[in-house]
Amino acid sequence: MNEYKQIRMIKSRLVKLGWTEGLGSHVKTLRFLSSHVGQLSTEGSEPKPFDAIPGPKGIHLWPIIGSILNFKPFTKYTPETLHQYMDELHEKFGPTVRLRLGTEAVVVSEPKDVETVFQNEGKYPKRHGFEMMSIYAKRNNLQDSISQLQGEAWQSLRSPGNRRLMKVDSALHYLGPQSEVADNFVHILATQDVSPDRLQDLCFRYASESIAVVAFNGRLGLFDANPDQGSVDFLKAAETTFEMNGRALLGKSIGHRWYRNETYKQLEKSYGLVRKVALGHIAQARESLEQRIQAGQLNTEEPNLLFSLLSEKGLSEEMVANLMISLYLAGTESTAKYMQVFFYNLAKNPEKQNKVRKEILDLLGPDGRLTAEKFLKMVYLKAALKESFRLISPTSLATSRILPVDVVLGGYKIPAGTILYLNCPRASKTHFENPYEFLPERWLRREDSTKKDSALHLTVIPFGHGPRNCLGRRFAEQELHLAAIKVLQKLHIDVHRESAFEQFIYRPFATPDKPIRFKFTKID
């Protein structure tokens, strides 16, 4: 079909949908649409075969070589700018793209297709995870971490975690101790001139200390005047563990699959230390639990995640450690890095920052204590964080799935077992008005708002979706909310004019390409 006929066909479809105003002047748009006509499906049309999915072809689909060709020096992109590369591919090929990212995969960006994926993920959702962690587990005769487990093995560990971590009020039980951690964090910002590197370190200490309250039943002492070196080493080991996994995930390490290369050796050392320290904390908790039981002092009504898991029949101490280590690692790395993203969006939008602050001060005043009741009323704060997630996603691609059944996505047959990446961050730019503006108001409920596409809620899923969403989601959100509450209650956030920062890249979470020089000033 020639271009003229393609344009006429697309125009006809748009007219039927009621898109008539100004149609004749949108020739450029129509020419773009015509290049993607193969991906416009009509009701009752026959799906196209898998091999017809557009994307880089030929040598670009070869094992190993195909992945290398995605990045410099063969393109202008690196694994850290994968999101920009995917934007280019979607612009060229449309919302459904086939390519090789480590393994052959299909990337979809249309909300309706994302919805179809989640509707067909089955009883035991399967995703593509950190390969190197599975290799480590095999070489050390350990159970895979919960993020790597599949099938019934995953379900047996996830179910007790769900019962304690996914309830609406799960994180609220820890609001008090986590607020104290946030107070320690803000005290330093208010009393010291903090360099960009120092701020990054403080964010990691804050996130680590906050999630340790949940995972290990106590503080690590990272904000003490003279922190315990063991706790500092524990935090650094957690950072290194994620850094090495990120290298493997982004294709910077391949040799670890066959031998203990340098990347694997660093992971082995760092994760080994994380396990050793975590098992020590859990053993202490076990001893404390047994002492309370013997003394008749155990309060079964007291919310205590670690105690309740250790008391669960069928859960070994190793299984409890698996859950808590995963919670700690994910809760530290992702939260610490996203704190700077959230602060940046607030700093670059002072009017919105002031609205968040007003809500906080109206409820708490400058020195008021945060309670669960008041926290639940902070709707604009929560809208601001969600808008930050929409504008700058924590990850370059939202999540992945490997479906147990054949499906049709973007008009193409996708066989069961295909790795599917869900590029929701792109959809969050293409399906909203003023997509590059920071507008928390778009998430506030309004009586006059019209019902939107039911699939649009899947454009912003920083913690995944469905039965296999992030187990620590409620805690990560609460830690980010608390950091913002405590900072904005006392300080105004600006970005210094001399900041060298240019853009956020992914390692594997959103990270400033160069340190952001924030300026924290006391409010009047």
XYZ file of C-alpha atoms in Angstrom:
524
model
C 0.000 0.000 0.000
C 1.488 3.374 -0.989
C 1.804 6.283 1.442
C -1.152 8.198 -0.037
C -3.520 5.260 0.461
C -2.169 4.704 3.969
C -2.885 8.321 4.907
C -6.394 8.130 3.466
C -7.064 4.957 5.453
C -5.792 6.514 8.695
C -7.827 9.670 8.064
C -10.902 7.536 7.589
C -10.303 5.780 10.906
C -9.741 9.048 12.739
C -12.937 10.532 11.303
C -14.889 7.521 12.557
C -13.407 8.160 16.001
C -14.553 11.789 15.844
C -11.071 13.290 15.349
C -12.009 15.742 12.597
C -10.981 19.180 13.817
C -7.884 20.461 12.025
C -7.271 17.100 10.387
C -6.261 18.533 7.049
C -3.400 20.538 8.543
C -1.818 17.603 10.359
C 0.020 16.133 7.387
C 3.212 15.555 9.366
C 1.306 13.682 12.060
C -0.462 11.584 9.442
C 2.799 10.731 7.721
C 4.171 9.568 11.092
C 1.045 7.499 11.703
C 1.263 6.021 8.228
C 4.707 4.630 9.012
C 3.104 2.711 11.894
C -0.031 1.590 10.083
C 0.922 -2.022 10.687
C 0.407 -1.484 14.406
C -3.080 0.049 14.127
C -5.389 -2.857 14.798
C -9.073 -2.924 13.970
C -11.669 -5.088 15.594
C -11.718 -8.494 13.959
C -8.424 -8.030 12.081
C -6.085 -11.016 11.921
C -3.015 -10.643 14.190
C 0.330 -10.547 12.422
C 3.036 -13.167 13.088
C 5.774 -12.676 15.677
C 8.473 -12.283 13.018
C 6.599 -9.273 11.614
C 7.106 -7.230 14.799
C 9.167 -4.178 13.797
C 12.549 -3.415 15.299
C 16.263 -3.721 14.545
C 16.684 -6.780 12.311
C 19.370 -9.139 11.071
C 22.586 -9.113 13.060
C 20.860 -6.939 15.689
C 18.931 -10.038 16.828
C 22.014 -12.250 17.143
C 22.954 -13.447 20.652
C 25.477 -11.207 22.473
C 26.348 -9.220 19.325
C 22.804 -7.926 18.982
C 22.841 -6.485 22.496
C 26.222 -4.838 21.963
C 24.992 -3.104 18.797
C 22.368 -1.191 20.799
C 24.970 1.008 22.456
C 28.125 3.030 21.875
C 30.097 3.061 19.653
C 27.360 1.684 17.355
C 24.725 4.175 18.558
C 24.912 7.362 20.613
C 23.386 5.581 23.627
C 24.731 3.695 26.639
C 22.946 1.237 28.963
C 22.450 4.199 31.316
C 20.443 6.027 28.628
C 18.371 3.011 27.579
C 15.192 5.072 28.079
C 16.307 7.508 25.364
C 17.220 4.659 23.023
C 13.793 3.109 23.553
C 12.138 6.455 22.779
C 14.019 6.529 19.471
C 12.971 2.966 18.633
C 9.328 3.679 19.442
C 9.428 6.826 17.299
C 10.826 4.785 14.433
C 8.944 1.484 14.785
C 5.845 2.258 16.857
C 4.558 1.145 20.275
C 5.555 -2.527 19.863
C 9.239 -3.248 19.238
C 11.236 -6.464 19.010
C 14.928 -6.327 19.879
C 17.686 -8.031 21.811
C 18.413 -6.747 25.321
C 20.646 -9.459 26.703
C 18.035 -11.907 25.422
C 15.478 -11.460 22.657
C 12.516 -9.461 23.931
C 9.476 -7.432 22.949
C 8.903 -3.958 24.381
C 5.361 -2.566 24.531
C 4.367 0.969 25.488
C 0.613 1.136 24.873
C -1.405 1.062 28.145
C -3.939 -1.345 26.626
C -1.147 -3.792 25.806
C 0.316 -3.412 29.295
C -3.141 -4.191 30.668
C -3.346 -7.296 28.463
C -0.002 -8.503 29.808
C -1.126 -8.224 33.429
C -4.462 -9.875 32.634
C -2.603 -12.921 31.316
C 0.277 -13.267 33.787
C -1.287 -16.329 35.436
C -1.281 -17.660 38.988
C 2.486 -17.390 39.352
C 3.641 -14.237 37.522
C 7.102 -14.646 36.068
C 9.542 -11.854 35.365
C 13.060 -11.416 34.053
C 15.267 -10.626 37.049
C 18.853 -10.250 38.229
C 20.570 -13.176 36.537
C 23.764 -12.872 38.578
C 21.883 -13.360 41.868
C 20.591 -16.719 40.631
C 24.105 -17.721 39.592
C 25.387 -16.757 43.057
C 22.648 -18.826 44.728
C 23.455 -21.904 42.618
C 27.188 -21.664 43.209
C 26.638 -21.345 46.965
C 23.836 -23.928 47.263
C 21.334 -21.325 48.479
C 17.686 -20.695 47.740
C 17.175 -17.978 45.124
C 16.180 -14.573 46.481
C 12.440 -13.917 46.336
C 12.930 -11.571 43.374
C 14.398 -14.498 41.396
C 12.096 -17.306 42.527
C 9.366 -18.550 40.206
C 6.230 -20.684 40.499
C 5.187 -22.363 43.739
C 8.559 -21.665 45.365
C 7.944 -17.943 44.867
C 4.357 -18.203 46.122
C 5.364 -20.060 49.303
C 7.639 -17.189 50.286
C 5.559 -14.346 48.906
C 2.318 -15.306 50.690
C 3.549 -14.751 54.265
C 5.230 -11.561 53.082
C 1.968 -10.328 51.575
C 0.045 -10.919 54.786
C 2.381 -8.642 56.710
C 3.770 -6.158 54.194
C 0.966 -5.418 51.753
C -1.843 -4.403 54.099
C -2.915 -0.767 53.849
C -1.638 0.001 57.362
C 1.506 -2.183 57.277
C 3.933 0.725 56.988
C 1.962 2.999 59.331
C 2.931 0.761 62.259
C 6.509 1.988 61.756
C 5.655 5.671 61.309
C 7.059 6.636 64.720
C 10.539 5.068 64.510
C 10.918 6.002 60.842
C 9.965 9.613 61.667
C 12.857 9.684 64.137
C 15.217 8.614 61.358
C 13.862 11.422 59.167
C 14.427 13.900 62.023
C 18.086 12.828 62.200
C 18.427 13.314 58.455
C 16.891 16.805 58.456
C 18.929 17.934 61.464
C 22.102 17.457 59.423
C 20.680 19.307 56.407
C 19.625 22.205 58.652
C 22.909 22.536 60.539
C 25.610 21.642 58.012
C 26.671 22.770 54.552
C 26.119 19.541 52.642
C 28.080 18.825 49.460
C 26.467 16.799 46.635
C 28.499 13.705 47.524
C 27.653 14.120 51.197
C 23.947 14.427 50.385
C 24.040 11.225 48.370
C 25.676 9.465 51.312
C 23.069 10.901 53.708
C 20.237 9.706 51.471
C 21.661 6.186 51.531
C 22.067 6.326 55.305
C 18.503 7.560 55.692
C 17.039 4.837 53.468
C 19.164 2.122 55.069
C 18.357 3.199 58.614
C 14.629 3.510 57.841
C 14.187 0.087 56.290
C 16.415 -1.572 58.917
C 13.840 -0.537 61.534
C 11.417 -2.806 59.672
C 13.662 -5.607 58.418
C 15.956 -6.031 61.439
C 13.920 -4.622 64.327
C 16.274 -1.770 65.126
C 18.527 1.086 64.137
C 21.944 0.615 62.554
C 23.391 3.784 64.085
C 24.358 5.355 60.754
C 23.463 8.851 62.016
C 25.452 8.494 65.231
C 28.369 10.883 65.771
C 30.713 7.904 65.412
C 28.830 5.227 63.461
C 29.778 1.606 63.967
C 32.143 0.622 61.159
C 30.303 -2.653 60.721
C 27.084 -0.786 59.892
C 28.913 1.488 57.447
C 30.473 -1.543 55.738
C 27.040 -3.197 55.628
C 25.583 -0.200 53.804
C 28.492 -0.024 51.352
C 28.138 -3.743 50.663
C 24.444 -3.235 49.878
C 25.326 -0.443 47.424
C 27.985 -2.593 45.746
C 25.589 -5.542 45.465
C 23.143 -3.448 43.464
C 25.906 -1.827 41.426
C 27.258 -5.211 40.304
C 23.774 -6.523 39.514
C 23.195 -3.373 37.511
C 26.350 -3.994 35.487
C 25.128 -7.473 34.584
C 21.587 -6.306 33.866
C 22.812 -3.599 31.491
C 25.134 -5.950 29.613
C 28.401 -4.612 31.054
C 29.243 -8.050 32.428
C 28.783 -11.296 30.520
C 31.638 -13.521 31.692
C 30.056 -14.106 35.120
C 27.805 -16.688 33.449
C 30.768 -19.018 32.939
C 33.419 -18.012 35.472
C 34.049 -15.758 38.466
C 34.967 -12.551 36.635
C 35.741 -9.295 38.458
C 32.102 -8.163 38.555
C 31.032 -11.483 40.040
C 33.861 -11.452 42.591
C 32.751 -8.034 43.827
C 29.145 -9.233 44.076
C 30.273 -12.378 45.891
C 32.184 -10.338 48.460
C 29.546 -7.642 48.974
C 26.487 -9.896 49.050
C 28.323 -12.343 51.289
C 28.816 -9.531 53.812
C 25.168 -8.450 53.503
C 24.038 -12.008 54.248
C 26.413 -12.383 57.182
C 25.305 -9.153 58.875
C 21.612 -9.721 58.133
C 21.713 -13.263 59.509
C 23.344 -11.862 62.642
C 20.504 -9.353 63.134
C 17.910 -12.067 62.559
C 19.614 -14.418 65.032
C 19.502 -11.629 67.643
C 15.807 -11.131 66.933
C 15.204 -14.877 67.327
C 16.960 -14.847 70.702
C 14.968 -11.801 71.844
C 11.728 -13.456 70.717
C 12.468 -16.649 72.651
C 13.382 -14.669 75.776
C 10.089 -12.773 75.627
C 8.137 -15.998 75.183
C 9.879 -17.634 78.146
C 9.280 -14.567 80.327
C 5.660 -14.339 79.234
C 6.297 -10.827 77.903
C 5.443 -11.335 74.229
C 2.651 -9.027 73.130
C 1.021 -10.749 70.169
C -0.912 -7.554 69.372
C 2.302 -5.553 68.896
C 3.020 -5.090 65.165
C 6.437 -6.643 64.651
C 7.241 -7.916 61.184
C 10.370 -9.863 62.063
C 8.896 -11.532 65.152
C 5.770 -12.555 63.248
C 7.792 -14.092 60.413
C 10.060 -15.957 62.835
C 6.924 -17.329 64.513
C 5.418 -18.509 61.209
C 5.234 -22.282 60.906
C 6.830 -23.521 57.719
C 9.244 -20.588 57.420
C 12.860 -21.460 58.163
C 15.287 -18.839 59.423
C 16.919 -18.915 55.980
C 13.566 -18.137 54.339
C 12.983 -15.258 56.749
C 16.467 -13.984 55.930
C 15.640 -14.228 52.224
C 12.619 -11.959 52.684
C 14.326 -9.451 54.959
C 17.503 -9.157 52.891
C 15.453 -8.544 49.746
C 13.377 -5.941 51.587
C 16.492 -4.213 52.909
C 18.402 -4.170 49.613
C 15.537 -2.907 47.466
C 14.410 -0.472 50.146
C 17.858 1.073 50.424
C 19.066 1.488 46.841
C 15.863 2.550 45.110
C 14.648 4.860 47.898
C 18.002 6.567 48.410
C 18.363 7.376 44.736
C 14.782 8.503 44.239
C 14.974 10.940 47.149
C 17.175 13.169 45.005
C 14.752 12.895 42.067
C 11.822 13.957 44.258
C 13.808 16.805 45.823
C 14.831 17.935 42.331
C 11.250 18.065 41.057
C 10.172 20.028 44.130
C 13.120 22.415 43.797
C 12.477 23.096 40.096
C 8.798 23.753 40.791
C 8.788 26.116 43.802
C 5.069 26.886 43.493
C 4.262 23.184 43.889
C 6.836 22.850 46.647
C 5.099 25.651 48.540
C 1.728 23.924 48.133
C 3.147 20.711 49.594
C 4.695 22.696 52.455
C 1.433 24.526 53.151
C -0.396 21.221 53.462
C 2.267 19.945 55.871
C 2.319 23.091 58.013
C -1.477 23.345 58.089
C -1.597 19.863 59.587
C 1.560 19.850 61.723
C 2.816 23.369 62.187
C 6.599 23.925 62.248
C 7.252 21.538 65.158
C 4.194 19.290 65.372
C 4.420 15.526 65.767
C 3.375 13.432 62.802
C 0.568 10.964 63.503
C -1.000 8.362 61.242
C -4.236 10.359 61.162
C -2.490 13.521 59.966
C -0.267 11.608 57.566
C -3.288 10.103 55.823
C -4.656 13.602 55.179
C -1.599 14.703 53.156
C -3.168 14.122 49.749
C -1.238 16.796 47.841
C 2.091 15.418 49.078
C 1.149 11.979 47.794
C -0.028 13.428 44.483
C 3.320 15.227 44.184
C 5.264 11.995 44.648
C 3.099 10.183 42.102
C 3.617 13.018 39.633
C 7.349 12.776 40.243
C 7.160 9.051 39.441
C 5.298 9.905 36.215
C 7.747 12.590 35.147
C 10.931 10.691 36.037
C 10.459 6.962 36.446
C 12.615 5.181 39.064
C 13.550 2.622 36.382
C 14.110 2.939 32.631
C 11.467 0.271 31.912
C 8.679 -0.265 34.445
C 8.882 -4.045 34.757
C 8.940 -7.276 32.773
C 6.819 -10.394 32.429
C 7.133 -13.817 30.825
C 3.609 -15.026 30.105
C 2.445 -18.662 30.309
C 0.069 -18.227 27.352
C 0.097 -16.781 23.839
C -1.287 -13.245 23.574
C -1.839 -10.561 20.955
C -0.074 -7.262 21.649
C -0.084 -4.327 19.260
C -1.714 -6.545 16.651
C 1.048 -9.191 16.785
C 1.039 -12.785 18.000
C 3.322 -13.130 21.014
C 4.131 -16.746 21.934
C 4.206 -17.896 25.554
C 7.653 -17.623 27.126
C 8.614 -14.372 25.370
C 10.308 -11.793 27.584
C 8.107 -8.698 27.613
C 9.319 -5.312 28.818
C 6.612 -2.809 29.714
C 7.735 0.683 28.755
C 5.241 2.526 30.932
C 7.574 5.541 31.365
C 7.061 6.318 27.664
C 3.290 5.971 27.978
C 3.352 8.447 30.852
C 4.654 11.041 28.377
C 2.437 10.198 25.394
C -0.930 9.829 27.135
C -1.110 12.977 29.282
C -1.673 16.639 28.556
C 1.384 18.827 29.211
C 3.450 15.688 29.824
C 6.691 17.489 30.709
C 5.126 19.733 33.342
C 5.140 18.825 37.031
C 1.431 18.921 37.870
C 0.452 17.010 41.044
C -3.088 18.309 40.518
C -3.616 15.770 37.744
C -3.789 13.043 40.421
C -6.290 14.760 42.714
C -9.851 13.501 42.561
C -12.340 16.027 41.280
C -16.084 15.742 41.131
C -16.181 17.255 37.643
C -13.526 14.959 36.215
C -14.594 12.632 33.430
C -13.893 8.926 33.512
C -10.612 8.198 31.772
C -9.300 5.141 29.987
C -9.176 2.345 32.571
C -5.734 1.312 31.330
C -4.174 4.721 32.038
C -3.574 3.839 35.683
C -0.936 1.439 34.337
C 1.172 4.280 32.940
C 2.646 4.995 36.386
C 3.631 1.752 38.120
C 7.026 2.405 39.755
C 6.573 -0.643 41.986
C 5.141 -2.960 39.360
C 1.573 -4.222 39.368
C -0.470 -7.226 40.376
C 0.527 -10.194 42.557
C 4.217 -9.689 41.751
C 4.480 -5.997 42.560
C 7.220 -4.730 44.877
C 6.847 -6.323 48.306
C 8.248 -3.244 50.057
C 6.174 -0.702 48.141
C 4.313 0.764 51.135
C 7.541 1.225 53.072
C 9.413 2.830 50.168
C 6.588 5.320 49.610
C 6.364 6.081 53.322
C 10.113 6.729 53.546
C 9.953 9.145 50.602
C 6.902 10.884 52.070
C 8.567 11.191 55.482
C 11.756 12.647 54.021
C 9.726 15.297 52.180
C 7.535 16.064 55.207
C 10.432 16.575 57.577
C 12.524 18.563 55.089
C 9.717 20.868 53.939
C 8.533 21.418 57.500
C 11.850 23.169 58.189
C 13.630 23.906 54.920
C 13.190 25.232 51.389
C 14.821 23.231 48.599
C 16.631 24.923 45.704
C 19.087 23.759 43.069
C 22.278 25.821 43.106
C 22.980 27.694 39.875
C 26.431 26.146 39.670
C 25.114 22.579 39.789
C 26.743 20.488 37.043
C 23.734 18.171 36.773
C 22.250 17.747 33.279
C 19.950 14.714 33.262
C 18.892 11.563 35.084
C 20.338 8.288 33.850
C 19.766 4.720 35.049
C 22.236 2.638 37.116
C 19.846 0.707 37.230
C 17.690 3.213 39.157
C 17.302 6.900 38.262
C 20.593 8.611 39.136
C 21.914 12.138 38.442
C 24.503 12.020 35.639
C 26.488 14.561 37.662
C 26.017 15.509 41.314
C 23.088 17.852 41.965
C 24.075 20.740 44.189
C 21.011 21.343 46.326
C 20.598 24.349 48.570
C 18.603 23.883 51.783
C 17.592 27.094 53.565
C 15.540 27.505 56.727
C 12.031 28.828 56.163
C 10.856 31.901 58.077
